[in-house]
Amino acid sequence: DDADLLSAFEEDTDVIDLTHLRLTSKSLRKMPLEKFVKLQRLHLRQNEISKFTEKDIGSLHELQELDMYDNSLEKTYGEVLKGCPNLETLDLSFNAIRHISHLSHLSKLHTLYLVQNKIAKVRPDDLAAPLGLTLKSLELGSNRLRSLENIGHLTQLEELWVGKNKITKLEGLDELANLRILSIQSNRITKLENLDKLHNLEELYLSHNGLERIEGLENNVKLTTLDIGANKVKEIENVGHLKNLEEFWANDNQIATINQLEKQLGPSLCPALNTVYLEGNPAQRTEGAHYRFKVKLALPQIKQIDATFVR
């Protein structure tokens, strides 16, 4: 019986994990969750839950982390979560949610995962204050977004993950002064632009887009990782000022020569560089057997070329 699943847990427990048990909304209703007044973390991954209510999850006033990854939710049930004012992490990934509704009251939430849903846009009030003032990590990968709108006010945001959408332009990010990680892989970006206000950016992931040039990174001097793999970039340029760069991934582009490597990424410019990916470019085919030797000659500081460790 579903109700008996909780009999294994002490009433003062702070973690309950009920992953992969084929639980439904009906199962949830039968469970006396409200007796766990000290519960802080509830994991309900990989079940068949389509809704939750004030009587079950909404009764957990001390809850800090709710994980409902891979269920059958069609909405966020944010109004129910008013009963969980201490929520810090919410994972609703791999569901069928279309709108980010009624979550803005979560004044302590810092991490929100909504990967692999059916979200087509972020509406003006979806991430309003107080949530908008506390959110540090937002994961919206594998949705249906066509633009980066209505997230510019998230001034505390440190990580934004929006890979596998249909975004065509880098824009609306100027106010995200604390952003450290931007992942926008597998979208439809054709120009590297509008990142000049992101002075604290450390990791930029742009693989599988339609970029033709490396440009617009003049102010992003804190970058440690730059991933432009699987684009249409023809040459390595405009990276010599990235003195903190550790990882440079430019595989599967249209780079014809590696002659500019030392001028752009040499040890005097990028002393911390330890990994470069350049395979799958015309330059690799042109150099043939000498390819790895020539890259190492140009960049003696590196430890890894493509998937191979060189020292």
Coordinates of C-alpha atoms in Angstrom, one line a residue:
D1 CA 0.0 0.0 0.0
D2 CA 1.3 3.5 -0.9
A3 CA 0.5 4.9 2.5
D4 CA 2.8 2.3 4.1
L5 CA 5.8 3.5 2.1
L6 CA 6.3 6.2 4.7
S7 CA 6.2 3.8 7.7
A8 CA 10.0 3.3 7.2
F9 CA 10.7 7.0 8.1
E10 CA 10.8 8.5 11.5
E11 CA 8.5 11.5 12.1
D12 CA 11.4 13.8 12.7
T13 CA 13.3 12.8 9.5
D14 CA 14.5 15.6 7.3
V15 CA 14.9 13.6 4.1
I16 CA 12.4 11.3 2.3
D17 CA 13.4 9.7 -1.0
L18 CA 10.7 7.9 -2.9
T19 CA 12.3 7.6 -6.3
H20 CA 11.1 5.4 -9.2
L21 CA 8.1 3.8 -7.4
R22 CA 5.3 4.4 -9.9
L23 CA 3.6 6.8 -7.4
T24 CA 0.6 8.7 -8.7
S25 CA -1.2 11.8 -7.4
K26 CA -3.6 9.4 -5.7
S27 CA -0.7 7.7 -3.9
L28 CA 0.4 11.1 -2.7
R29 CA -3.0 12.0 -1.3
K30 CA -3.0 8.8 0.7
M31 CA 0.3 9.5 2.3
P32 CA 0.4 11.2 5.7
L33 CA 3.1 13.6 4.6
E34 CA 1.9 16.4 7.0
K35 CA 3.2 14.5 10.0
F36 CA 6.8 15.0 8.9
V37 CA 7.0 18.6 10.3
K38 CA 10.8 18.7 10.1
L39 CA 11.1 17.5 6.5
Q40 CA 13.6 19.5 4.5
R41 CA 14.2 17.4 1.4
L42 CA 11.6 15.4 -0.6
H43 CA 12.7 13.4 -3.6
L44 CA 9.9 12.1 -5.8
R45 CA 11.9 11.5 -9.0
Q46 CA 10.7 9.2 -11.8
N47 CA 7.1 8.6 -10.7
E48 CA 3.7 9.2 -12.4
I49 CA 2.5 12.2 -10.3
S50 CA 0.3 14.6 -12.3
K51 CA -0.6 17.0 -9.4
F52 CA 0.0 17.8 -5.8
T53 CA -2.0 19.7 -3.2
E54 CA -2.0 21.8 0.0
K55 CA -2.8 18.6 1.9
D56 CA 0.3 16.8 0.8
I57 CA 3.3 18.7 -0.4
G58 CA 1.8 22.1 0.5
S59 CA 1.7 21.0 4.2
L60 CA 5.5 20.8 4.4
H61 CA 6.4 24.2 5.8
E62 CA 10.0 23.5 6.5
L63 CA 10.7 22.0 3.0
Q64 CA 13.9 23.4 1.4
E65 CA 14.3 21.0 -1.6
L66 CA 11.6 19.5 -3.8
D67 CA 12.6 17.1 -6.6
M68 CA 9.9 16.0 -9.0
Y69 CA 12.1 15.3 -12.0
D70 CA 10.4 13.0 -14.5
N71 CA 6.8 12.9 -13.5
S72 CA 3.5 13.8 -15.4
L73 CA 3.0 17.4 -14.2
E74 CA 1.4 19.8 -16.7
K75 CA 1.8 22.9 -14.5
T76 CA 4.0 24.1 -11.7
Y77 CA 1.4 24.1 -8.9
G78 CA 3.1 27.2 -7.6
E79 CA 0.0 28.3 -5.6
V80 CA 0.3 25.0 -3.6
L81 CA 4.0 25.9 -2.9
K82 CA 2.9 28.9 -0.9
G83 CA 2.8 26.3 1.9
C84 CA 6.6 25.8 1.4
P85 CA 8.0 29.3 2.1
N86 CA 11.5 28.0 2.8
L87 CA 12.0 26.2 -0.5
E88 CA 15.5 26.8 -1.9
T89 CA 15.7 24.3 -4.7
L90 CA 12.9 23.2 -7.0
D91 CA 13.4 20.6 -9.8
L92 CA 10.4 20.1 -12.1
S93 CA 12.5 18.9 -15.1
F94 CA 11.2 16.3 -17.5
N95 CA 7.5 17.0 -17.1
A96 CA 4.9 18.6 -19.5
I97 CA 4.8 22.1 -18.0
R98 CA 3.9 24.9 -20.5
H99 CA 4.1 28.0 -18.2
I100 CA 6.3 29.1 -15.3
S101 CA 3.3 30.1 -13.1
H102 CA 2.8 31.3 -9.5
L103 CA 6.4 30.8 -8.4
S104 CA 7.4 34.4 -7.8
H105 CA 6.4 34.3 -4.1
L106 CA 9.2 31.8 -3.4
S107 CA 11.5 34.4 -1.7
K108 CA 14.2 31.9 -0.7
L109 CA 14.4 29.9 -4.0
H110 CA 17.9 30.1 -5.5
T111 CA 17.9 27.1 -7.9
L112 CA 15.1 26.3 -10.4
Y113 CA 15.3 23.4 -12.8
L114 CA 12.7 23.2 -15.6
V115 CA 14.6 21.2 -18.2
Q116 CA 12.7 19.3 -20.9
N117 CA 9.3 20.8 -20.6
K118 CA 7.1 22.6 -23.1
I119 CA 7.8 26.2 -22.1
A120 CA 7.7 28.5 -25.1
K121 CA 8.3 31.8 -23.4
V122 CA 9.1 33.4 -20.0
R123 CA 6.3 35.9 -19.4
P124 CA 6.9 39.3 -17.6
D125 CA 5.6 38.1 -14.2
D126 CA 6.8 34.6 -14.3
L127 CA 10.1 35.3 -12.4
A128 CA 9.1 38.6 -10.7
A129 CA 10.2 39.6 -7.2
P130 CA 10.7 38.3 -4.6
L131 CA 11.9 35.2 -6.5
G132 CA 13.6 37.4 -9.1
L133 CA 15.9 38.8 -6.3
T134 CA 17.1 35.5 -5.0
L135 CA 17.4 33.2 -8.0
K136 CA 21.0 32.2 -8.7
S137 CA 20.7 29.3 -11.1
L138 CA 18.0 28.9 -13.8
E139 CA 17.9 25.8 -16.0
L140 CA 15.6 25.9 -19.0
G141 CA 17.3 23.6 -21.4
S142 CA 15.3 21.5 -23.9
N143 CA 12.2 23.7 -24.0
R144 CA 10.6 25.7 -26.8
L145 CA 12.1 29.2 -26.1
R146 CA 12.6 31.4 -29.1
S147 CA 14.1 34.4 -27.3
L148 CA 15.8 35.4 -24.0
E149 CA 13.1 37.7 -22.7
N150 CA 12.0 38.7 -19.2
I151 CA 15.0 37.4 -17.4
G152 CA 17.1 40.6 -17.5
H153 CA 15.9 41.6 -14.0
L154 CA 17.5 38.5 -12.3
T155 CA 20.3 40.5 -10.9
Q156 CA 21.6 37.7 -8.6
L157 CA 21.6 35.1 -11.3
E158 CA 25.0 33.3 -11.6
E159 CA 24.1 30.4 -13.9
L160 CA 21.8 30.4 -16.9
W161 CA 21.3 27.1 -18.9
V162 CA 19.2 27.4 -22.0
G163 CA 20.6 24.8 -24.4
K164 CA 18.5 22.9 -26.9
N165 CA 15.9 25.7 -27.6
K166 CA 15.2 27.8 -30.7
I167 CA 16.9 31.0 -29.5
T168 CA 18.1 33.2 -32.4
K169 CA 19.8 36.1 -30.7
L170 CA 22.0 36.8 -27.7
E171 CA 20.1 39.7 -26.0
G172 CA 18.5 41.0 -22.8
L173 CA 21.4 39.9 -20.6
D174 CA 22.9 43.4 -19.7
E175 CA 21.7 43.5 -16.1
L176 CA 22.9 40.0 -15.2
A177 CA 26.1 41.4 -13.7
N178 CA 26.7 38.3 -11.5
L179 CA 26.4 35.8 -14.3
R180 CA 29.3 33.3 -14.2
I181 CA 28.0 30.5 -16.5
L182 CA 26.0 31.0 -19.7
S183 CA 25.1 27.8 -21.6
I184 CA 23.2 28.4 -24.8
Q185 CA 24.3 25.3 -26.9
S186 CA 22.2 23.9 -29.7
N187 CA 20.2 27.0 -30.5
R188 CA 20.1 29.2 -33.6
I189 CA 22.6 32.0 -32.6
T190 CA 24.5 33.4 -35.6
K191 CA 26.4 36.3 -33.9
L192 CA 28.4 36.5 -30.7
E193 CA 27.2 39.8 -29.3
N194 CA 25.7 41.7 -26.3
L195 CA 27.9 40.1 -23.7
D196 CA 29.9 43.2 -22.9
K197 CA 28.2 43.9 -19.6
L198 CA 28.8 40.4 -18.3
H199 CA 32.2 41.2 -16.6
N200 CA 32.0 38.2 -14.3
L201 CA 31.4 35.6 -17.0
E202 CA 33.7 32.6 -16.5
E203 CA 32.2 29.8 -18.7
L204 CA 30.5 30.4 -22.1
Y205 CA 29.1 27.4 -24.0
L206 CA 27.9 28.1 -27.5
S207 CA 28.5 24.8 -29.4
H208 CA 26.0 23.7 -32.1
N209 CA 24.9 27.2 -33.2
G210 CA 25.5 29.1 -36.5
L211 CA 28.4 31.4 -35.4
E212 CA 30.8 32.5 -38.1
R213 CA 33.2 34.6 -36.0
I214 CA 34.7 34.8 -32.6
E215 CA 34.0 38.4 -31.5
G216 CA 32.4 40.6 -28.9
L217 CA 34.3 39.2 -25.9
E218 CA 36.4 42.3 -25.2
N219 CA 35.0 42.7 -21.7
N220 CA 34.8 39.1 -20.7
V221 CA 38.3 38.8 -19.4
K222 CA 37.4 36.4 -16.6
L223 CA 36.5 33.6 -19.1
T224 CA 38.1 30.3 -18.2
T225 CA 36.1 28.1 -20.6
L226 CA 35.0 29.1 -24.1
D227 CA 33.1 26.5 -26.1
I228 CA 32.4 27.3 -29.8
G229 CA 32.5 23.7 -31.1
A230 CA 30.3 22.7 -34.1
N231 CA 29.8 26.2 -35.5
K232 CA 30.9 27.8 -38.8
V233 CA 33.9 29.7 -37.4
K234 CA 36.7 30.2 -40.0
E235 CA 39.5 31.5 -37.8
I236 CA 40.8 31.8 -34.3
E237 CA 40.7 35.5 -33.5
N238 CA 39.8 38.0 -30.8
V239 CA 40.8 35.8 -27.9
G240 CA 44.3 36.9 -27.1
H241 CA 43.1 39.1 -24.2
L242 CA 41.5 36.2 -22.4
K243 CA 44.4 35.7 -20.0
N244 CA 42.4 33.4 -17.6
L245 CA 41.4 31.0 -20.3
E246 CA 41.9 27.3 -19.4
E247 CA 39.7 25.5 -21.9
F248 CA 39.2 26.4 -25.6
W249 CA 36.9 24.2 -27.6
A250 CA 36.6 24.9 -31.3
N251 CA 36.3 21.5 -32.8
D252 CA 34.1 20.9 -35.9
N253 CA 34.3 24.3 -37.4
Q254 CA 35.7 25.7 -40.6
I255 CA 39.2 26.7 -39.3
A256 CA 41.6 26.3 -42.2
T257 CA 44.9 26.9 -40.5
I258 CA 46.5 26.7 -37.1
N259 CA 49.1 29.3 -37.9
Q260 CA 47.4 31.9 -35.6
L261 CA 47.3 29.7 -32.5
E262 CA 50.4 31.2 -30.9
K263 CA 49.4 34.8 -31.7
Q264 CA 46.0 34.2 -30.1
L265 CA 46.5 31.6 -27.4
G266 CA 50.3 31.4 -26.8
P267 CA 51.8 31.0 -23.3
S268 CA 52.5 34.7 -22.9
L269 CA 48.8 35.5 -23.5
C270 CA 47.0 32.5 -22.0
P271 CA 49.4 31.0 -19.5
A272 CA 46.6 29.0 -17.8
L273 CA 45.4 27.3 -21.0
N274 CA 45.5 23.5 -20.6
T275 CA 43.0 22.1 -23.1
V276 CA 42.2 22.9 -26.7
Y277 CA 39.8 21.0 -29.0
L278 CA 40.5 21.6 -32.7
E279 CA 39.7 18.3 -34.3
G280 CA 37.1 18.1 -37.1
N281 CA 38.4 21.3 -38.8
P282 CA 40.0 21.6 -42.2
A283 CA 43.3 22.5 -40.5
Q284 CA 43.5 19.0 -38.9
R285 CA 43.1 17.4 -42.3
T286 CA 45.7 19.8 -43.9
E287 CA 48.3 19.1 -41.2
G288 CA 47.7 15.3 -41.2
A289 CA 50.1 13.4 -39.0
H290 CA 51.9 16.7 -37.9
Y291 CA 48.7 18.2 -36.5
R292 CA 49.1 17.4 -32.8
F293 CA 52.9 18.2 -32.9
K294 CA 52.3 21.6 -34.4
V295 CA 49.5 22.5 -31.9
K296 CA 51.9 21.5 -29.1
L297 CA 54.7 23.6 -30.6
A298 CA 52.4 26.7 -30.8
L299 CA 50.9 26.1 -27.3
P300 CA 53.6 24.5 -25.1
Q301 CA 51.6 25.2 -22.0
I302 CA 48.7 22.9 -22.8
K303 CA 48.1 19.4 -21.3
Q304 CA 45.4 18.1 -23.6
I305 CA 44.8 18.3 -27.3
D306 CA 41.3 17.1 -28.2
A307 CA 40.8 13.9 -26.1
T308 CA 44.5 13.1 -25.8
F309 CA 46.7 14.1 -22.9
V310 CA 50.1 15.4 -24.2
R311 CA 51.9 15.6 -20.9

